Backbone as a chain_set.jsonl record, in Angstrom:
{"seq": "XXXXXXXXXXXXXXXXXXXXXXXXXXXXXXXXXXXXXXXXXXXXXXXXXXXXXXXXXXXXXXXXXXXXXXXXXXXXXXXXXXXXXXXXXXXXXXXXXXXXXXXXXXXXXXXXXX", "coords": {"N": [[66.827, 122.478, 89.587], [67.329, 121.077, 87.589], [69.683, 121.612, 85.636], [71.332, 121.51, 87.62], [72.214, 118.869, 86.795], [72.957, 118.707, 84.299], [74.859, 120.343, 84.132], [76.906, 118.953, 85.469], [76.768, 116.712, 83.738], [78.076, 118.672, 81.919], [80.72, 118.757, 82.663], [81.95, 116.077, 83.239], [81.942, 115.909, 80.543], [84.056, 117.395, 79.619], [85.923, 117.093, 81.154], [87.078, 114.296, 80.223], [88.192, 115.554, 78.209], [90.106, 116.858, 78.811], [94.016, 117.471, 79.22], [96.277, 114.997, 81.251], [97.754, 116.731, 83.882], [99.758, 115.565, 84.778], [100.878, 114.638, 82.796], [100.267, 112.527, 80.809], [98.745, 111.256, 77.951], [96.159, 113.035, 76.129], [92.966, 111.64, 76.504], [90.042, 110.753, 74.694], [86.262, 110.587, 75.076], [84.029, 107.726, 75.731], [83.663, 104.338, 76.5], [80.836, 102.454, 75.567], [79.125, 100.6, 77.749], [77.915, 97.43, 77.261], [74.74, 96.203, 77.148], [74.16, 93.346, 78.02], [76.324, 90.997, 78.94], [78.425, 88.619, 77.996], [78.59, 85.436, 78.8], [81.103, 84.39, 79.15], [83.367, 86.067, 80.202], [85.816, 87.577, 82.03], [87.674, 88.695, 84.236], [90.496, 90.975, 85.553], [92.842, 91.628, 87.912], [94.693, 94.701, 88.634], [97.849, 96.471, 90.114], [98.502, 99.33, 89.771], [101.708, 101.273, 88.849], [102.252, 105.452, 89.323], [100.643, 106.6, 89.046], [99.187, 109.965, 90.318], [97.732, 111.711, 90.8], [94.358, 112.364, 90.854], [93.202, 112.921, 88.676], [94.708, 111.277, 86.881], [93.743, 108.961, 87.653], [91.498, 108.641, 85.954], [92.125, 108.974, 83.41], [93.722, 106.204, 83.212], [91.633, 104.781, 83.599], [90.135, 105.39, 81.281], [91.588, 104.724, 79.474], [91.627, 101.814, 79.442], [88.965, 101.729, 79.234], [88.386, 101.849, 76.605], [89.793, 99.626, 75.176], [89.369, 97.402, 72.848], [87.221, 94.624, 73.369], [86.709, 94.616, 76.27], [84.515, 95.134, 78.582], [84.211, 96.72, 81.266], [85.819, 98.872, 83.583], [87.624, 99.561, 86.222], [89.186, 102.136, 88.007], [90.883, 103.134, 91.006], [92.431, 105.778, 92.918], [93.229, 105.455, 94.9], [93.754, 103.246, 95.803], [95.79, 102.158, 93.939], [94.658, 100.953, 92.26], [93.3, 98.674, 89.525], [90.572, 97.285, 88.185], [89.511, 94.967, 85.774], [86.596, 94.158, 83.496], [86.722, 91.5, 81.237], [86.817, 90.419, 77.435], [88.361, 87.435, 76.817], [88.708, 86.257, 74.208], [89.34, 88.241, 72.777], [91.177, 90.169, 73.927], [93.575, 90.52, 76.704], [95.02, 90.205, 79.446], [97.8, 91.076, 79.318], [98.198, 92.234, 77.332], [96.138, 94.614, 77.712], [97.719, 95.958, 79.678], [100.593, 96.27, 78.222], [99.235, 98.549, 76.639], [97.874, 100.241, 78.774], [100.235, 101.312, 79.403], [101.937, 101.971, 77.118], [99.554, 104.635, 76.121], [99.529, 105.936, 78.563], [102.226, 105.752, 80.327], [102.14, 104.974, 82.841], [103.303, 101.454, 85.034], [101.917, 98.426, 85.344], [101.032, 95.555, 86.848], [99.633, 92.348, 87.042], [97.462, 91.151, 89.995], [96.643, 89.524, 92.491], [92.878, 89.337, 93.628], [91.563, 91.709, 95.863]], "CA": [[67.444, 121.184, 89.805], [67.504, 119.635, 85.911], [70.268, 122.573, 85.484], [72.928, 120.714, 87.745], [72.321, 117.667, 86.261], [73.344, 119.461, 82.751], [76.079, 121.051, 84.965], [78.075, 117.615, 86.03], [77.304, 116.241, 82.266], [79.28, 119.102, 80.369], [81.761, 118.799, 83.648], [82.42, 115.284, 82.814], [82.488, 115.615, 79.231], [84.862, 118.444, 79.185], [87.351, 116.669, 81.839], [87.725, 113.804, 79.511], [88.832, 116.284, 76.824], [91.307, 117.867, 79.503], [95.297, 116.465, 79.427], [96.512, 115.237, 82.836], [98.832, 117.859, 84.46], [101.042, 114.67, 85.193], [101.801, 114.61, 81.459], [99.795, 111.408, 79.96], [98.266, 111.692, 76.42], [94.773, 113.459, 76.711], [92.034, 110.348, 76.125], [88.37, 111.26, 74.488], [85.424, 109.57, 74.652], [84.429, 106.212, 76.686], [82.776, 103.276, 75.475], [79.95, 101.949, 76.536], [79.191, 99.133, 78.989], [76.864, 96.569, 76.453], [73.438, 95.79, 78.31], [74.118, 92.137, 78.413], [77.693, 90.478, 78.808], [78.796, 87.428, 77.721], [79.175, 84.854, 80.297], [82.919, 83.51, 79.572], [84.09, 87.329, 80.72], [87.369, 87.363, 82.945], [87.897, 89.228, 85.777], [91.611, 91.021, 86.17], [93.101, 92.693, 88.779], [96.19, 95.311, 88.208], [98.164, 97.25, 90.645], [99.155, 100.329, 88.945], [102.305, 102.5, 89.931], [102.439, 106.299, 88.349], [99.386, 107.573, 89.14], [99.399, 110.522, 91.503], [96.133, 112.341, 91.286], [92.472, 111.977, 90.087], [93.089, 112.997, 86.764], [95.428, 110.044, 86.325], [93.366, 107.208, 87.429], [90.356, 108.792, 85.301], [93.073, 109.258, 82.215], [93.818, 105.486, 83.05], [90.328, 104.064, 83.276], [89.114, 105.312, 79.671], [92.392, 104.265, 78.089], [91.815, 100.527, 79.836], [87.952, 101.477, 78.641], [88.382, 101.685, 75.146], [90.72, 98.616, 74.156], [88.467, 96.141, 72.248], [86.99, 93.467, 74.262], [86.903, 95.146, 77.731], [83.218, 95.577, 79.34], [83.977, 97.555, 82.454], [87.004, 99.16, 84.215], [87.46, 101.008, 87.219], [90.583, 102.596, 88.548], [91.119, 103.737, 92.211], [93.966, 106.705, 92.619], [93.406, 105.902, 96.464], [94.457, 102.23, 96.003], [96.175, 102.535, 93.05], [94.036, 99.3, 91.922], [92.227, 98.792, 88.943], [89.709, 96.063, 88.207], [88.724, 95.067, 84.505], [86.374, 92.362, 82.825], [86.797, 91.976, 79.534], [86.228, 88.831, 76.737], [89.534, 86.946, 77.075], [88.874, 85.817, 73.354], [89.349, 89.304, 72.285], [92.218, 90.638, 74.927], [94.387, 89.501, 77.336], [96.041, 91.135, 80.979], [99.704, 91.262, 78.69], [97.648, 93.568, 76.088], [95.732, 95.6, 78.591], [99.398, 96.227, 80.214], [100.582, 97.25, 77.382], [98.393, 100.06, 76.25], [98.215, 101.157, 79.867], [102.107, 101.608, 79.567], [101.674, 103.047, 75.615], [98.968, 105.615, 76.292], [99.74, 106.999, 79.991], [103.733, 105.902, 80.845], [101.815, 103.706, 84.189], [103.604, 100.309, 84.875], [100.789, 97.765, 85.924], [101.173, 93.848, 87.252], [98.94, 91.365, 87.854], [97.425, 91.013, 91.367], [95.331, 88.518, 93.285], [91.679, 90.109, 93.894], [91.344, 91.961, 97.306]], "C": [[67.903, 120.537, 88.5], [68.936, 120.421, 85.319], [71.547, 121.92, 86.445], [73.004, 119.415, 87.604], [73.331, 117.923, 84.777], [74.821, 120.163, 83.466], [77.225, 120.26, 84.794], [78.063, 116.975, 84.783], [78.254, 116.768, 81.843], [80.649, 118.828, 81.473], [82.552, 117.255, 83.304], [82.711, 114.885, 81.657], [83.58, 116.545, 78.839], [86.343, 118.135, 80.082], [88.058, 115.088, 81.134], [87.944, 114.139, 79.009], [90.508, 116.96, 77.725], [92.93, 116.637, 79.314], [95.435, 116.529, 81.194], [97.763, 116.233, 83.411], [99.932, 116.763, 84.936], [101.573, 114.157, 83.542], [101.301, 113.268, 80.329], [99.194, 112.029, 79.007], [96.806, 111.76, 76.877], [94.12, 111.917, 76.065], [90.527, 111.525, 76.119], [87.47, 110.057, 74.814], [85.289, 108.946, 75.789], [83.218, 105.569, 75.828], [82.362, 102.869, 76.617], [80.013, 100.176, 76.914], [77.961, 98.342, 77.947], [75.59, 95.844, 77.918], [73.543, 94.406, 78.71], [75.93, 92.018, 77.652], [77.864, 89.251, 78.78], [79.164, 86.602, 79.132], [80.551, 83.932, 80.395], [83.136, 85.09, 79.856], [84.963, 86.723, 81.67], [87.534, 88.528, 83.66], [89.4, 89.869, 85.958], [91.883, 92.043, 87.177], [94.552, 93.58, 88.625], [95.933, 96.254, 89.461], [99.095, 97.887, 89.678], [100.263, 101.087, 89.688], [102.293, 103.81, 88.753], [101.749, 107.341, 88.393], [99.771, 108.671, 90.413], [97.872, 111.808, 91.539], [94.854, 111.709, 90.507], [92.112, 112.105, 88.796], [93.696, 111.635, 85.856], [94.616, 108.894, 86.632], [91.677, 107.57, 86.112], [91.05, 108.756, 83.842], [92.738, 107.233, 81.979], [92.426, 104.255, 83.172], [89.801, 104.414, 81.673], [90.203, 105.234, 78.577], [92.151, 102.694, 78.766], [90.157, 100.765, 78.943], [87.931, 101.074, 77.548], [89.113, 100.437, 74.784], [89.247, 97.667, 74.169], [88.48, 95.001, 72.946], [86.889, 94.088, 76.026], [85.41, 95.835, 77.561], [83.273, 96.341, 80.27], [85.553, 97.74, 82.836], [87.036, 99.868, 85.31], [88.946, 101.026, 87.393], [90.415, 103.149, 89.994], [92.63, 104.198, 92.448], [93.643, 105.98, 94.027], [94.063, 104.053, 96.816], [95.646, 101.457, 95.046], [96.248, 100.605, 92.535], [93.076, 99.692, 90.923], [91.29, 97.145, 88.703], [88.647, 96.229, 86.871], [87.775, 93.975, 84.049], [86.653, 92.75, 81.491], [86.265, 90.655, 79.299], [88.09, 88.666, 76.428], [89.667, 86.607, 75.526], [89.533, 87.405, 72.251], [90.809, 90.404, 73.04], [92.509, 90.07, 75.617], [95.006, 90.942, 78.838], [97.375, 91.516, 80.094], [99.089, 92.397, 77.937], [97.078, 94.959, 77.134], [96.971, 96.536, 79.5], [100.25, 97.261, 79.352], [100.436, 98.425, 76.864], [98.288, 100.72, 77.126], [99.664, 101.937, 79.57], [102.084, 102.886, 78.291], [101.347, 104.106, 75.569], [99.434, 106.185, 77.758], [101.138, 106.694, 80.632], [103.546, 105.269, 81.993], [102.307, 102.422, 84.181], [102.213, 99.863, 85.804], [101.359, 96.415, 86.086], [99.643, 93.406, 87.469], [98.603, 91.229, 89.098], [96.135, 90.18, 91.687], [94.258, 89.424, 93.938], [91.696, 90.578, 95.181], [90.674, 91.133, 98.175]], "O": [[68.721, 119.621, 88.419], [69.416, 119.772, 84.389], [72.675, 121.866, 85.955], [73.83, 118.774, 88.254], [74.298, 117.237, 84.446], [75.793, 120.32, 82.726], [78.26, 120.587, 84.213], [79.165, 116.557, 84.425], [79.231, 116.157, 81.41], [81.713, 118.689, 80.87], [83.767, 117.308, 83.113], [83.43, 113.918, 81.402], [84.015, 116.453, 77.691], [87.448, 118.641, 79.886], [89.207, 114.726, 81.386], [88.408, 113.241, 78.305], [91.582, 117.345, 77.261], [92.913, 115.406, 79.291], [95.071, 117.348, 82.037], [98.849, 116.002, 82.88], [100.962, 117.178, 85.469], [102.525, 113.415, 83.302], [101.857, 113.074, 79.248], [99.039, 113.249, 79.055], [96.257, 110.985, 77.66], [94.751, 111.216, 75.273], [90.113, 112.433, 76.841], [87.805, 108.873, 74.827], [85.979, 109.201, 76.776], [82.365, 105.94, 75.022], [82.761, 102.794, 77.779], [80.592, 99.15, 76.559], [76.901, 98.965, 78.006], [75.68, 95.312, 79.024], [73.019, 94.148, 79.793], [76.502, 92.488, 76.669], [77.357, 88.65, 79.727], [79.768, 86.969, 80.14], [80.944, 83.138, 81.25], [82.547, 85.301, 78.796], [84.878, 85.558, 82.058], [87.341, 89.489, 82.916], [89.9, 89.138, 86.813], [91.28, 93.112, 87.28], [95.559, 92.885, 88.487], [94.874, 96.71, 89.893], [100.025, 97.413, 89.025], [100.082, 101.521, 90.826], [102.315, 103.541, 87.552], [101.933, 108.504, 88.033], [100.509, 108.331, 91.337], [97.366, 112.488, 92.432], [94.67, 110.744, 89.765], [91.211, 111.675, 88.075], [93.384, 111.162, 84.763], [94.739, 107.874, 85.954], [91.012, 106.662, 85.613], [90.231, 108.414, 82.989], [91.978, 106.776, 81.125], [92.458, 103.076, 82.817], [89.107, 103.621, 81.037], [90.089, 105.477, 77.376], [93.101, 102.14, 78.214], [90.024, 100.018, 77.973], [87.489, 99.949, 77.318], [88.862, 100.239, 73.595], [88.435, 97.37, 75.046], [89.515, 94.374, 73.174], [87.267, 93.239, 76.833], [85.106, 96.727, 76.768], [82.207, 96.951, 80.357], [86.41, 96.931, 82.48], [86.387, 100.914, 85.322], [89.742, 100.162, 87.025], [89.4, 103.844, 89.99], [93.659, 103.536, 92.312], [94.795, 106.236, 94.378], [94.669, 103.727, 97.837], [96.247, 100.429, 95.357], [97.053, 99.676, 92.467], [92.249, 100.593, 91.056], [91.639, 96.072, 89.194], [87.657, 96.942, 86.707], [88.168, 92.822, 84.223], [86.77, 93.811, 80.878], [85.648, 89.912, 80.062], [88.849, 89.521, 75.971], [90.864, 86.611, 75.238], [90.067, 87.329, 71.144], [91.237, 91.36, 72.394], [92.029, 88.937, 75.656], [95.23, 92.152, 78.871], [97.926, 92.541, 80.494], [99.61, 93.509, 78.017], [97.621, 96.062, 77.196], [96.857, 97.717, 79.829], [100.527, 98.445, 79.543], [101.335, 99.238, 76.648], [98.486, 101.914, 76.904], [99.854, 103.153, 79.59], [102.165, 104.111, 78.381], [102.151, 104.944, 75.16], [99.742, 107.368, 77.612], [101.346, 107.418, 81.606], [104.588, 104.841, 82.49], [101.825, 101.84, 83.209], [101.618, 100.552, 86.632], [102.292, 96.166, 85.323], [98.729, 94.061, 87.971], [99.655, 91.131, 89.73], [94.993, 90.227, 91.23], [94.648, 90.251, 94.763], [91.904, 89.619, 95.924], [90.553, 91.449, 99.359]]}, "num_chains": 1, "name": "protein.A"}
């Protein structure tokens, strides 16, 4: 059993090293989630278009991970919705937009929370 635990680690550390077969710039790494979060954090919601498989919303979650100031991100290929907090003093929805666009060629908007 402790053997496919060690399995799905190198599996997930070796598919963030992979490029996406839809052509975005490979992304390493992810940054971590800090044990305690500030309580002015901000909340955004983006509908992404661009994405078309599982490699792309995982491409586009650990390039939304990494920008400075951003605590958490998720991406969903199946709603093609992501949902970030970050520290607003440190980033912004226009910046996060941005670098989506920069690193993976995805247009993103603004969207009112589900």
């Amino acid at each position: 059993m402790p053997m496919l635990g060690l399995k799905l680690g190198f599996a997930s550390a070796v598919g963030a090293l992979l490029l996406c077969p839809c052509g975005a710039a490979p992304v390493t790494g992810t940054a971590a989630v800090p044990a305690v979060v500030a309580a002015d954090t901000t909340t955004v919601h983006f509908a992404i278009v661009g994405m078309t498989c599982a490699s792309c919303a995982t491409t586009a979650q650990l390039v939304l991970r990494r920008v400075p100031g951003v605590y958490e991100a998720r991406v969903s290929l199946d709603s093609a919705h992501a949902v970030v907090r970050y520290d607003a003093g440190r980033t912004s929805p226009t910046a996060l937009i941005d670098r989506l666009r920069e690193m993976t060629g995805y247009e993103a908007r603004v969207v009112e929370a589900p």
